Amino acid sequence: MNEGDNGVLTVTELTAGIKTLLEEAFPYVSVYGEISNYKRHSSGHAYFSLKDDRSQLRCVMWRSANRKLTFEPEDGMEVLARGALSVYDVQGQYQLVAQQLKPVGAGVLQAAFERLKAKLEKEGLFREEHKQALPSFPERVGVVTSASGAAIRDIIQVLRRRAPWVSIILRPAPVQGEGAAAEIAAAIEEMNDYGEVDVLIVGRGGGSVEDLWAFNEEAVVRAVYQSRIPVVSAVGHETDYTLTDFAADLRAPTPSGAAEIVVRDLRELKDRSEAVLRRLCGSMTGYLDRSRQRVVTALTSYGLRRPVDQIGQYAQFTDELTRRLADRCFHDHETRVQLVGGLAGRLQALSPLSVLERGYAVCQRASDGRIVRDADELSVDDRVNVRLRKGEAFCRVEHLHDGAEPTEPAARGKRREEAPATFGLFDESNTTETA
């Protein structure tokens, strides 16, 4: 800053001097206050003020820092802003260039928790149908947690005690602080790319809400949801619930509890194997006893002690059955003979021959063999066959009478006038008229 001869400075010179002094005096500060007039510009930069009951500080947060936020700032939210003081030359105003912004207070964190939970729940990340079943007997267990924390020691101790044959593959990751969420999410994705573990434990030991906050961040929750390997969430103590717990396939109350869930206890398996072996031995013993009893029963049976008598009884029984069968066949034959006889009698009564037996005759016209039922069906000189009880007569019609009144030969036509019709027998071999 160069002063003129009279000590007068330009506005730009004074502002530049103040800017230099301010930036050197406050290169990095942490400021607590309430957000006011928060606006996110289309460029991605955010502008707001921090205020308390007496003062107000203008703040700007560039897009590069703003996109790292895990919550959406709002007016009235109490936050802790970290950054450097600077001067905006154009307006001559000093401002805080915020690099980090964190909500302060359990109420604020809880509000952020509820908002993100509602968002992810609406997308279906917590639905039961997306849960994967844990393998019954995993051979490799993957663990994503801090390599130096108590959680990994507890997990290893429980797994070694319960299932010493299981391999443990650790992917260390920071579990709190800046960048922890991204590291945890990357570790889960790497485990899936590796693909050699059967189940995955993701978590850490207990701590404050702020300490566990990485497991409430969206990146971790989505990584757990998208994992093809079944994930057991093991964050904090039993009373600590995070969004990772909702997205995981199973929530464990503690890291030690997660280790107990993913593997079967060696002693439990031994007890169950011994119980199965006892039941198997009992079943085999019972089967052998029953088989032995059946053999003893068979050896002491009447058939094996006196087989000849047994055969004789069966032979006698066979003879009895044969006699019954013969009687039944004879009875059936007699019944059927009587039935046939009755039917034959009925047929005989209905037979035309029976009618002839009573003295009736059947007259057929010789020209076409048609049965003659009425005198009108005949003419004088027609030839007819008359069937009698015994034999046939071949006749010629000489005279017709319709049964009502005697027919005069003159009314029957010329032939009847010439030769009055008579009805008599004739010899077929001799066709000469007999009258």
C-alpha positions as a Python dict, from the first residue, in 0.01 Angstrom:
ca = {
    (1, 'M'): (0, 0, 0),
    (2, 'N'): (152, 321, -116),
    (3, 'E'): (37, 646, 37),
    (4, 'G'): (50, 965, -163),
    (5, 'D'): (236, 1276, -54),
    (6, 'N'): (-63, 1399, 137),
    (7, 'G'): (-138, 1054, 288),
    (8, 'V'): (-454, 1006, 79),
    (9, 'L'): (-538, 653, -48),
    (10, 'T'): (-770, 544, -315),
    (11, 'V'): (-1057, 314, -223),
    (12, 'T'): (-895, 31, -411),
    (13, 'E'): (-566, 84, -235),
    (14, 'L'): (-732, 90, 106),
    (15, 'T'): (-945, -215, 30),
    (16, 'A'): (-643, -411, -95),
    (17, 'G'): (-454, -317, 222),
    (18, 'I'): (-738, -429, 446),
    (19, 'K'): (-775, -750, 244),
    (20, 'T'): (-408, -833, 292),
    (21, 'L'): (-414, -761, 662),
    (22, 'L'): (-736, -953, 715),
    (23, 'E'): (-633, -1263, 524),
    (24, 'E'): (-296, -1275, 703),
    (25, 'A'): (-454, -1226, 1045),
    (26, 'F'): (-737, -1483, 999),
    (27, 'P'): (-613, -1755, 759),
    (28, 'Y'): (-841, -2014, 917),
    (29, 'V'): (-1126, -1966, 1161),
    (30, 'S'): (-1421, -2161, 1299),
    (31, 'V'): (-1739, -1965, 1346),
    (32, 'Y'): (-2057, -2075, 1516),
    (33, 'G'): (-2383, -1911, 1418),
    (34, 'E'): (-2730, -1938, 1275),
    (35, 'I'): (-2781, -1948, 900),
    (36, 'S'): (-2974, -1660, 749),
    (37, 'N'): (-3066, -1573, 388),
    (38, 'Y'): (-2930, -1898, 252),
    (39, 'K'): (-2932, -1910, -130),
    (40, 'R'): (-2779, -2163, -364),
    (41, 'H'): (-2694, -2003, -699),
    (42, 'S'): (-2739, -2187, -1029),
    (43, 'S'): (-2360, -2193, -1055),
    (44, 'G'): (-2351, -2418, -747),
    (45, 'H'): (-2208, -2156, -512),
    (46, 'A'): (-2400, -2086, -192),
    (47, 'Y'): (-2439, -1746, -26),
    (48, 'F'): (-2566, -1689, 327),
    (49, 'S'): (-2504, -1513, 654),
    (50, 'L'): (-2413, -1634, 999),
    (51, 'K'): (-2562, -1439, 1280),
    (52, 'D'): (-2607, -1441, 1651),
    (53, 'D'): (-2806, -1210, 1874),
    (54, 'R'): (-2575, -912, 1810),
    (55, 'S'): (-2378, -953, 1487),
    (56, 'Q'): (-2391, -1087, 1138),
    (57, 'L'): (-2120, -1227, 906),
    (58, 'R'): (-2151, -1266, 532),
    (59, 'C'): (-2038, -1605, 402),
    (60, 'V'): (-1980, -1772, 70),
    (61, 'M'): (-1930, -2140, 0),
    (62, 'W'): (-1793, -2232, -340),
    (63, 'R'): (-1937, -2518, -542),
    (64, 'S'): (-1634, -2744, -479),
    (65, 'A'): (-1700, -2730, -103),
    (66, 'N'): (-2075, -2709, -128),
    (67, 'R'): (-2116, -3042, -307),
    (68, 'K'): (-1945, -3222, -18),
    (69, 'L'): (-2223, -3131, 221),
    (70, 'T'): (-2416, -3428, 361),
    (71, 'F'): (-2718, -3216, 454),
    (72, 'E'): (-2920, -2934, 307),
    (73, 'P'): (-2860, -2607, 495),
    (74, 'E'): (-3168, -2407, 587),
    (75, 'D'): (-3240, -2071, 741),
    (76, 'G'): (-3240, -2092, 1118),
    (77, 'M'): (-3010, -2396, 1127),
    (78, 'E'): (-2722, -2365, 1374),
    (79, 'V'): (-2394, -2463, 1215),
    (80, 'L'): (-2021, -2457, 1268),
    (81, 'A'): (-1848, -2302, 967),
    (82, 'R'): (-1475, -2340, 903),
    (83, 'G'): (-1284, -2131, 651),
    (84, 'A'): (-1081, -1816, 593),
    (85, 'L'): (-1172, -1446, 606),
    (86, 'S'): (-1146, -1250, 285),
    (87, 'V'): (-1261, -919, 135),
    (88, 'Y'): (-1489, -886, -164),
    (89, 'D'): (-1317, -597, -342),
    (90, 'V'): (-1614, -493, -553),
    (91, 'Q'): (-1831, -409, -256),
    (92, 'G'): (-1558, -361, 2),
    (93, 'Q'): (-1717, -618, 233),
    (94, 'Y'): (-1536, -880, 428),
    (95, 'Q'): (-1676, -1233, 428),
    (96, 'L'): (-1603, -1582, 540),
    (97, 'V'): (-1512, -1826, 264),
    (98, 'A'): (-1647, -2144, 420),
    (99, 'Q'): (-1474, -2472, 341),
    (100, 'Q'): (-1675, -2689, 578),
    (101, 'L'): (-2019, -2663, 725),
    (102, 'K'): (-2155, -2893, 993),
    (103, 'P'): (-2486, -2885, 1173),
    (104, 'V'): (-2460, -2834, 1545),
    (105, 'G'): (-2688, -2985, 1803),
    (106, 'A'): (-2870, -3315, 1828),
    (107, 'G'): (-3190, -3163, 1700),
    (108, 'V'): (-3028, -3054, 1379),
    (109, 'L'): (-2862, -3388, 1323),
    (110, 'Q'): (-3187, -3567, 1396),
    (111, 'A'): (-3366, -3347, 1146),
    (112, 'A'): (-3105, -3428, 881),
    (113, 'F'): (-3136, -3795, 973),
    (114, 'E'): (-3514, -3792, 931),
    (115, 'R'): (-3501, -3608, 600),
    (116, 'L'): (-3251, -3849, 446),
    (117, 'K'): (-3433, -4147, 591),
    (118, 'A'): (-3761, -4033, 436),
    (119, 'K'): (-3591, -3980, 100),
    (120, 'L'): (-3423, -4321, 90),
    (121, 'E'): (-3729, -4497, 224),
    (122, 'K'): (-3934, -4346, -57),
    (123, 'E'): (-3685, -4490, -305),
    (124, 'G'): (-3733, -4836, -151),
    (125, 'L'): (-3383, -4886, -5),
    (126, 'F'): (-3523, -5022, 321),
    (127, 'R'): (-3782, -5266, 185),
    (128, 'E'): (-3777, -5617, 324),
    (129, 'E'): (-3801, -5780, -20),
    (130, 'H'): (-3452, -5648, -98),
    (131, 'K'): (-3296, -5822, 200),
    (132, 'Q'): (-3059, -6110, 124),
    (133, 'A'): (-3036, -6422, 335),
    (134, 'L'): (-2711, -6485, 518),
    (135, 'P'): (-2517, -6801, 425),
    (136, 'S'): (-2556, -7080, 679),
    (137, 'F'): (-2190, -7177, 685),
    (138, 'P'): (-1969, -6897, 546),
    (139, 'E'): (-1606, -6977, 479),
    (140, 'R'): (-1484, -6618, 437),
    (141, 'V'): (-1610, -6317, 634),
    (142, 'G'): (-1530, -5967, 509),
    (143, 'V'): (-1504, -5680, 758),
    (144, 'V'): (-1511, -5308, 679),
    (145, 'T'): (-1407, -5105, 984),
    (146, 'S'): (-1113, -4927, 1136),
    (147, 'A'): (-800, -5141, 1158),
    (148, 'S'): (-710, -4988, 1493),
    (149, 'G'): (-1050, -4981, 1660),
    (150, 'A'): (-1190, -5208, 1926),
    (151, 'A'): (-1455, -5334, 1689),
    (152, 'I'): (-1217, -5536, 1471),
    (153, 'R'): (-1055, -5692, 1778),
    (154, 'D'): (-1394, -5798, 1913),
    (155, 'I'): (-1498, -5939, 1577),
    (156, 'I'): (-1177, -6140, 1536),
    (157, 'Q'): (-1199, -6273, 1891),
    (158, 'V'): (-1558, -6393, 1849),
    (159, 'L'): (-1496, -6548, 1507),
    (160, 'R'): (-1184, -6731, 1629),
    (161, 'R'): (-1371, -6867, 1926),
    (162, 'R'): (-1691, -6971, 1748),
    (163, 'A'): (-1564, -7072, 1405),
    (164, 'P'): (-1185, -7105, 1387),
    (165, 'W'): (-1203, -7244, 1033),
    (166, 'V'): (-1346, -6916, 893),
    (167, 'S'): (-1115, -6678, 706),
    (168, 'I'): (-1137, -6308, 796),
    (169, 'I'): (-1065, -6049, 526),
    (170, 'L'): (-1034, -5693, 656),
    (171, 'R'): (-1066, -5386, 441),
    (172, 'P'): (-962, -5102, 678),
    (173, 'A'): (-1146, -4772, 649),
    (174, 'P'): (-1181, -4464, 869),
    (175, 'V'): (-1514, -4473, 1044),
    (176, 'Q'): (-1549, -4110, 1151),
    (177, 'G'): (-1441, -3765, 1046),
    (178, 'E'): (-1417, -3603, 708),
    (179, 'G'): (-1402, -3844, 416),
    (180, 'A'): (-1499, -4146, 627),
    (181, 'A'): (-1826, -4204, 444),
    (182, 'A'): (-1658, -4207, 104),
    (183, 'E'): (-1393, -4450, 229),
    (184, 'I'): (-1651, -4686, 377),
    (185, 'A'): (-1857, -4680, 57),
    (186, 'A'): (-1545, -4747, -151),
    (187, 'A'): (-1448, -5037, 78),
    (188, 'I'): (-1789, -5201, 32),
    (189, 'E'): (-1762, -5167, -346),
    (190, 'E'): (-1411, -5315, -341),
    (191, 'M'): (-1533, -5612, -141),
    (192, 'N'): (-1801, -5674, -403),
    (193, 'D'): (-1548, -5646, -683),
    (194, 'Y'): (-1324, -5889, -496),
    (195, 'G'): (-1613, -6130, -462),
    (196, 'E'): (-1432, -6384, -244),
    (197, 'V'): (-1623, -6326, 79),
    (198, 'D'): (-1953, -6489, 171),
    (199, 'V'): (-2082, -6222, 410),
    (200, 'L'): (-1979, -5868, 501),
    (201, 'I'): (-1971, -5694, 841),
    (202, 'V'): (-1975, -5312, 821),
    (203, 'G'): (-1952, -5108, 1137),
    (204, 'R'): (-1761, -4962, 1425),
    (205, 'G'): (-1771, -4934, 1803),
    (206, 'G'): (-1980, -4696, 2004),
    (207, 'G'): (-1955, -4319, 2012),
    (208, 'S'): (-2153, -4000, 1997),
    (209, 'V'): (-2404, -3917, 1729),
    (210, 'E'): (-2139, -3713, 1552),
    (211, 'D'): (-1894, -4004, 1571),
    (212, 'L'): (-2141, -4242, 1410),
    (213, 'W'): (-2259, -3992, 1153),
    (214, 'A'): (-2064, -4145, 863),
    (215, 'F'): (-2305, -4442, 873),
    (216, 'N'): (-2593, -4199, 824),
    (217, 'E'): (-2451, -4053, 507),
    (218, 'E'): (-2611, -4132, 177),
    (219, 'A'): (-2301, -4276, 10),
    (220, 'V'): (-2263, -4548, 274),
    (221, 'V'): (-2633, -4632, 280),
    (222, 'R'): (-2647, -4670, -98),
    (223, 'A'): (-2329, -4881, -104),
    (224, 'V'): (-2480, -5118, 154),
    (225, 'Y'): (-2806, -5138, -40),
    (226, 'Q'): (-2627, -5212, -369),
    (227, 'S'): (-2395, -5475, -222),
    (228, 'R'): (-2434, -5819, -383),
    (229, 'I'): (-2277, -5969, -73),
    (230, 'P'): (-2511, -5993, 227),
    (231, 'V'): (-2426, -5711, 469),
    (232, 'V'): (-2459, -5716, 848),
    (233, 'S'): (-2462, -5369, 999),
    (234, 'A'): (-2274, -5342, 1328),
    (235, 'V'): (-2260, -4977, 1431),
    (236, 'G'): (-2220, -4861, 1790),
    (237, 'H'): (-2423, -5012, 2068),
    (238, 'E'): (-2764, -5174, 2072),
    (239, 'T'): (-2943, -4841, 2122),
    (240, 'D'): (-2764, -4670, 1831),
    (241, 'Y'): (-2961, -4676, 1508),
    (242, 'T'): (-2818, -4547, 1180),
    (243, 'L'): (-2951, -4542, 826),
    (244, 'T'): (-2701, -4815, 740),
    (245, 'D'): (-2888, -5042, 980),
    (246, 'F'): (-3207, -4996, 777),
    (247, 'A'): (-3039, -5066, 442),
    (248, 'A'): (-2837, -5366, 563),
    (249, 'D'): (-2964, -5721, 519),
    (250, 'L'): (-2941, -5767, 896),
    (251, 'R'): (-2868, -5535, 1188),
    (252, 'A'): (-2649, -5654, 1475),
    (253, 'P'): (-2663, -5479, 1812),
    (254, 'T'): (-2282, -5458, 1833),
    (255, 'P'): (-1977, -5565, 1629),
    (256, 'S'): (-1939, -5868, 1860),
    (257, 'G'): (-2303, -5949, 1801),
    (258, 'A'): (-2246, -5933, 1425),
    (259, 'A'): (-1967, -6190, 1453),
    (260, 'E'): (-2196, -6419, 1651),
    (261, 'I'): (-2470, -6385, 1391),
    (262, 'V'): (-2269, -6462, 1077),
    (263, 'V'): (-2112, -6790, 1198),
    (264, 'R'): (-2234, -7095, 1386),
    (265, 'D'): (-2076, -7172, 1720),
    (266, 'L'): (-1839, -7469, 1714),
    (267, 'R'): (-1978, -7596, 2044),
    (268, 'E'): (-2333, -7560, 1917),
    (269, 'L'): (-2246, -7760, 1605),
    (270, 'K'): (-2084, -8030, 1818),
    (271, 'D'): (-2389, -8050, 2043),
    (272, 'R'): (-2622, -8071, 1745),
    (273, 'S'): (-2405, -8335, 1576),
    (274, 'E'): (-2400, -8543, 1894),
    (275, 'A'): (-2777, -8510, 1927),
    (276, 'V'): (-2826, -8623, 1567),
    (277, 'L'): (-2587, -8914, 1623),
    (278, 'R'): (-2779, -9019, 1935),
    (279, 'R'): (-3110, -9007, 1749),
    (280, 'L'): (-2958, -9207, 1463),
    (281, 'C'): (-2819, -9472, 1699),
    (282, 'G'): (-3153, -9493, 1880),
    (283, 'S'): (-3338, -9538, 1552),
    (284, 'M'): (-3099, -9812, 1435),
    (285, 'T'): (-3120, -9992, 1771),
    (286, 'G'): (-3499, -9982, 1762),
    (287, 'Y'): (-3504, -10112, 1404),
    (288, 'L'): (-3272, -10400, 1491),
    (289, 'D'): (-3480, -10491, 1799),
    (290, 'R'): (-3802, -10496, 1597),
    (291, 'S'): (-3639, -10705, 1325),
    (292, 'R'): (-3501, -10949, 1581),
    (293, 'Q'): (-3848, -10982, 1737),
    (294, 'R'): (-4003, -11056, 1398),
    (295, 'V'): (-3744, -11329, 1335),
    (296, 'V'): (-3815, -11486, 1676),
    (297, 'T'): (-4190, -11471, 1610),
    (298, 'A'): (-4145, -11637, 1273),
    (299, 'L'): (-3924, -11915, 1413),
    (300, 'T'): (-4177, -11996, 1686),
    (301, 'S'): (-4480, -11985, 1455),
    (302, 'Y'): (-4700, -12294, 1396),
    (303, 'G'): (-4612, -12309, 1026),
    (304, 'L'): (-4240, -12346, 1088),
    (305, 'R'): (-4284, -12588, 1380),
    (306, 'R'): (-4533, -12826, 1201),
    (307, 'P'): (-4516, -12754, 829),
    (308, 'V'): (-4677, -13087, 724),
    (309, 'D'): (-4986, -13015, 930),
    (310, 'Q'): (-5000, -12667, 787),
    (311, 'I'): (-4982, -12803, 432),
    (312, 'G'): (-5255, -13058, 514),
    (313, 'Q'): (-5483, -12785, 641),
    (314, 'Y'): (-5429, -12583, 328),
    (315, 'A'): (-5503, -12891, 112),
    (316, 'Q'): (-5824, -12953, 305),
    (317, 'F'): (-5926, -12597, 262),
    (318, 'T'): (-5852, -12626, -112),
    (319, 'D'): (-6083, -12927, -140),
    (320, 'E'): (-6356, -12740, 41),
    (321, 'L'): (-6326, -12448, -201),
    (322, 'T'): (-6337, -12690, -499),
    (323, 'R'): (-6660, -12846, -371),
    (324, 'R'): (-6818, -12506, -317),
    (325, 'L'): (-6720, -12402, -668),
    (326, 'A'): (-6874, -12715, -827),
    (327, 'D'): (-7200, -12667, -634),
    (328, 'R'): (-7217, -12309, -737),
    (329, 'C'): (-7158, -12391, -1105),
    (330, 'F'): (-7428, -12666, -1102),
    (331, 'H'): (-7678, -12435, -940),
    (332, 'D'): (-7606, -12160, -1191),
    (333, 'H'): (-7644, -12408, -1480),
    (334, 'E'): (-7983, -12524, -1356),
    (335, 'T'): (-8102, -12171, -1313),
    (336, 'R'): (-7999, -12077, -1664),
    (337, 'V'): (-8163, -12391, -1814),
    (338, 'Q'): (-8491, -12300, -1649),
    (339, 'L'): (-8460, -11946, -1774),
    (340, 'V'): (-8396, -12060, -2132),
    (341, 'G'): (-8689, -12300, -2115),
    (342, 'G'): (-8924, -12023, -2006),
    (343, 'L'): (-8805, -11794, -2284),
    (344, 'A'): (-8843, -12071, -2544),
    (345, 'G'): (-9204, -12129, -2431),
    (346, 'R'): (-9279, -11760, -2467),
    (347, 'L'): (-9125, -11755, -2814),
    (348, 'Q'): (-9324, -12062, -2914),
    (349, 'A'): (-9646, -11894, -2806),
    (350, 'L'): (-9564, -11593, -3021),
    (351, 'S'): (-9456, -11796, -3327),
    (352, 'P'): (-9684, -11787, -3642),
    (353, 'L'): (-9647, -12165, -3656),
    (354, 'S'): (-9849, -12183, -3336),
    (355, 'V'): (-10131, -12001, -3513),
    (356, 'L'): (-10118, -12254, -3797),
    (357, 'E'): (-10137, -12528, -3540),
    (358, 'R'): (-10476, -12395, -3438),
    (359, 'G'): (-10614, -12437, -3794),
    (360, 'Y'): (-10540, -12103, -3952),
    (361, 'A'): (-10360, -12060, -4287),
    (362, 'V'): (-10139, -11792, -4439),
    (363, 'C'): (-10217, -11673, -4792),
    (364, 'Q'): (-9945, -11525, -5008),
    (365, 'R'): (-9982, -11384, -5354),
    (366, 'A'): (-9773, -11600, -5585),
    (367, 'S'): (-9667, -11314, -5811),
    (368, 'D'): (-9481, -11119, -5542),
    (369, 'G'): (-9502, -11327, -5225),
    (370, 'R'): (-9703, -11061, -5047),
    (371, 'I'): (-9926, -11169, -4758),
    (372, 'V'): (-10293, -11130, -4855),
    (373, 'R'): (-10507, -10980, -4579),
    (374, 'D'): (-10802, -10854, -4784),
    (375, 'A'): (-10994, -10999, -5080),
    (376, 'D'): (-10958, -10667, -5258),
    (377, 'E'): (-10589, -10739, -5296),
    (378, 'L'): (-10669, -11027, -5531),
    (379, 'S'): (-10828, -11068, -5867),
    (380, 'V'): (-10992, -11367, -6027),
    (381, 'D'): (-10737, -11607, -6172),
    (382, 'D'): (-10462, -11480, -5940),
    (383, 'R'): (-10247, -11755, -5804),
    (384, 'V'): (-10185, -11776, -5434),
    (385, 'N'): (-9985, -11995, -5199),
    (386, 'V'): (-10168, -12111, -4890),
    (387, 'R'): (-9946, -12225, -4604),
    (388, 'L'): (-10114, -12479, -4372),
    (389, 'R'): (-10005, -12635, -4044),
    (390, 'K'): (-9847, -12901, -4253),
    (391, 'G'): (-9755, -12829, -4614),
    (392, 'E'): (-9869, -12567, -4866),
    (393, 'A'): (-10141, -12540, -5126),
    (394, 'F'): (-10099, -12363, -5458),
    (395, 'C'): (-10436, -12217, -5564),
    (396, 'R'): (-10602, -12003, -5824),
    (397, 'V'): (-10872, -11746, -5740),
    (398, 'E'): (-11203, -11829, -5899),
    (399, 'H'): (-11440, -11622, -5700),
    (400, 'L'): (-11399, -11324, -5464),
    (401, 'H'): (-11614, -11204, -5180),
    (402, 'D'): (-11524, -10891, -4980),
    (403, 'G'): (-11699, -11011, -4663),
    (404, 'A'): (-11976, -10747, -4667),
    (405, 'E'): (-12228, -10855, -4934),
    (406, 'P'): (-12208, -11128, -5186),
    (407, 'T'): (-12057, -11001, -5504),
    (408, 'E'): (-12247, -11072, -5818),
    (409, 'P'): (-12031, -11222, -6085),
    (410, 'A'): (-12173, -10963, -6330),
    (411, 'A'): (-12032, -10671, -6119),
    (412, 'R'): (-11685, -10821, -6116),
    (413, 'G'): (-11628, -10789, -6486),
    (414, 'K'): (-11630, -11002, -6791),
    (415, 'R'): (-11401, -11279, -6671),
    (416, 'R'): (-11615, -11329, -6359),
    (417, 'E'): (-11923, -11357, -6579),
    (418, 'E'): (-11759, -11622, -6789),
    (419, 'A'): (-11615, -11817, -6505),
    (420, 'P'): (-11759, -11786, -6157),
    (421, 'A'): (-11463, -11772, -5915),
    (422, 'T'): (-11389, -12070, -5701),
    (423, 'F'): (-11114, -12109, -5442),
    (424, 'G'): (-10959, -12447, -5439),
    (425, 'L'): (-10645, -12644, -5434),
    (426, 'F'): (-10446, -12717, -5744),
    (427, 'D'): (-10139, -12913, -5823),
    (428, 'E'): (-9845, -12685, -5901),
    (429, 'S'): (-9711, -12934, -6148),
    (430, 'N'): (-10039, -12930, -6328),
    (431, 'T'): (-10147, -12570, -6402),
    (432, 'T'): (-10469, -12677, -6583),
    (433, 'E'): (-10782, -12521, -6437),
    (434, 'T'): (-10983, -12759, -6226),
    (435, 'A'): (-11319, -12579, -6254),
}
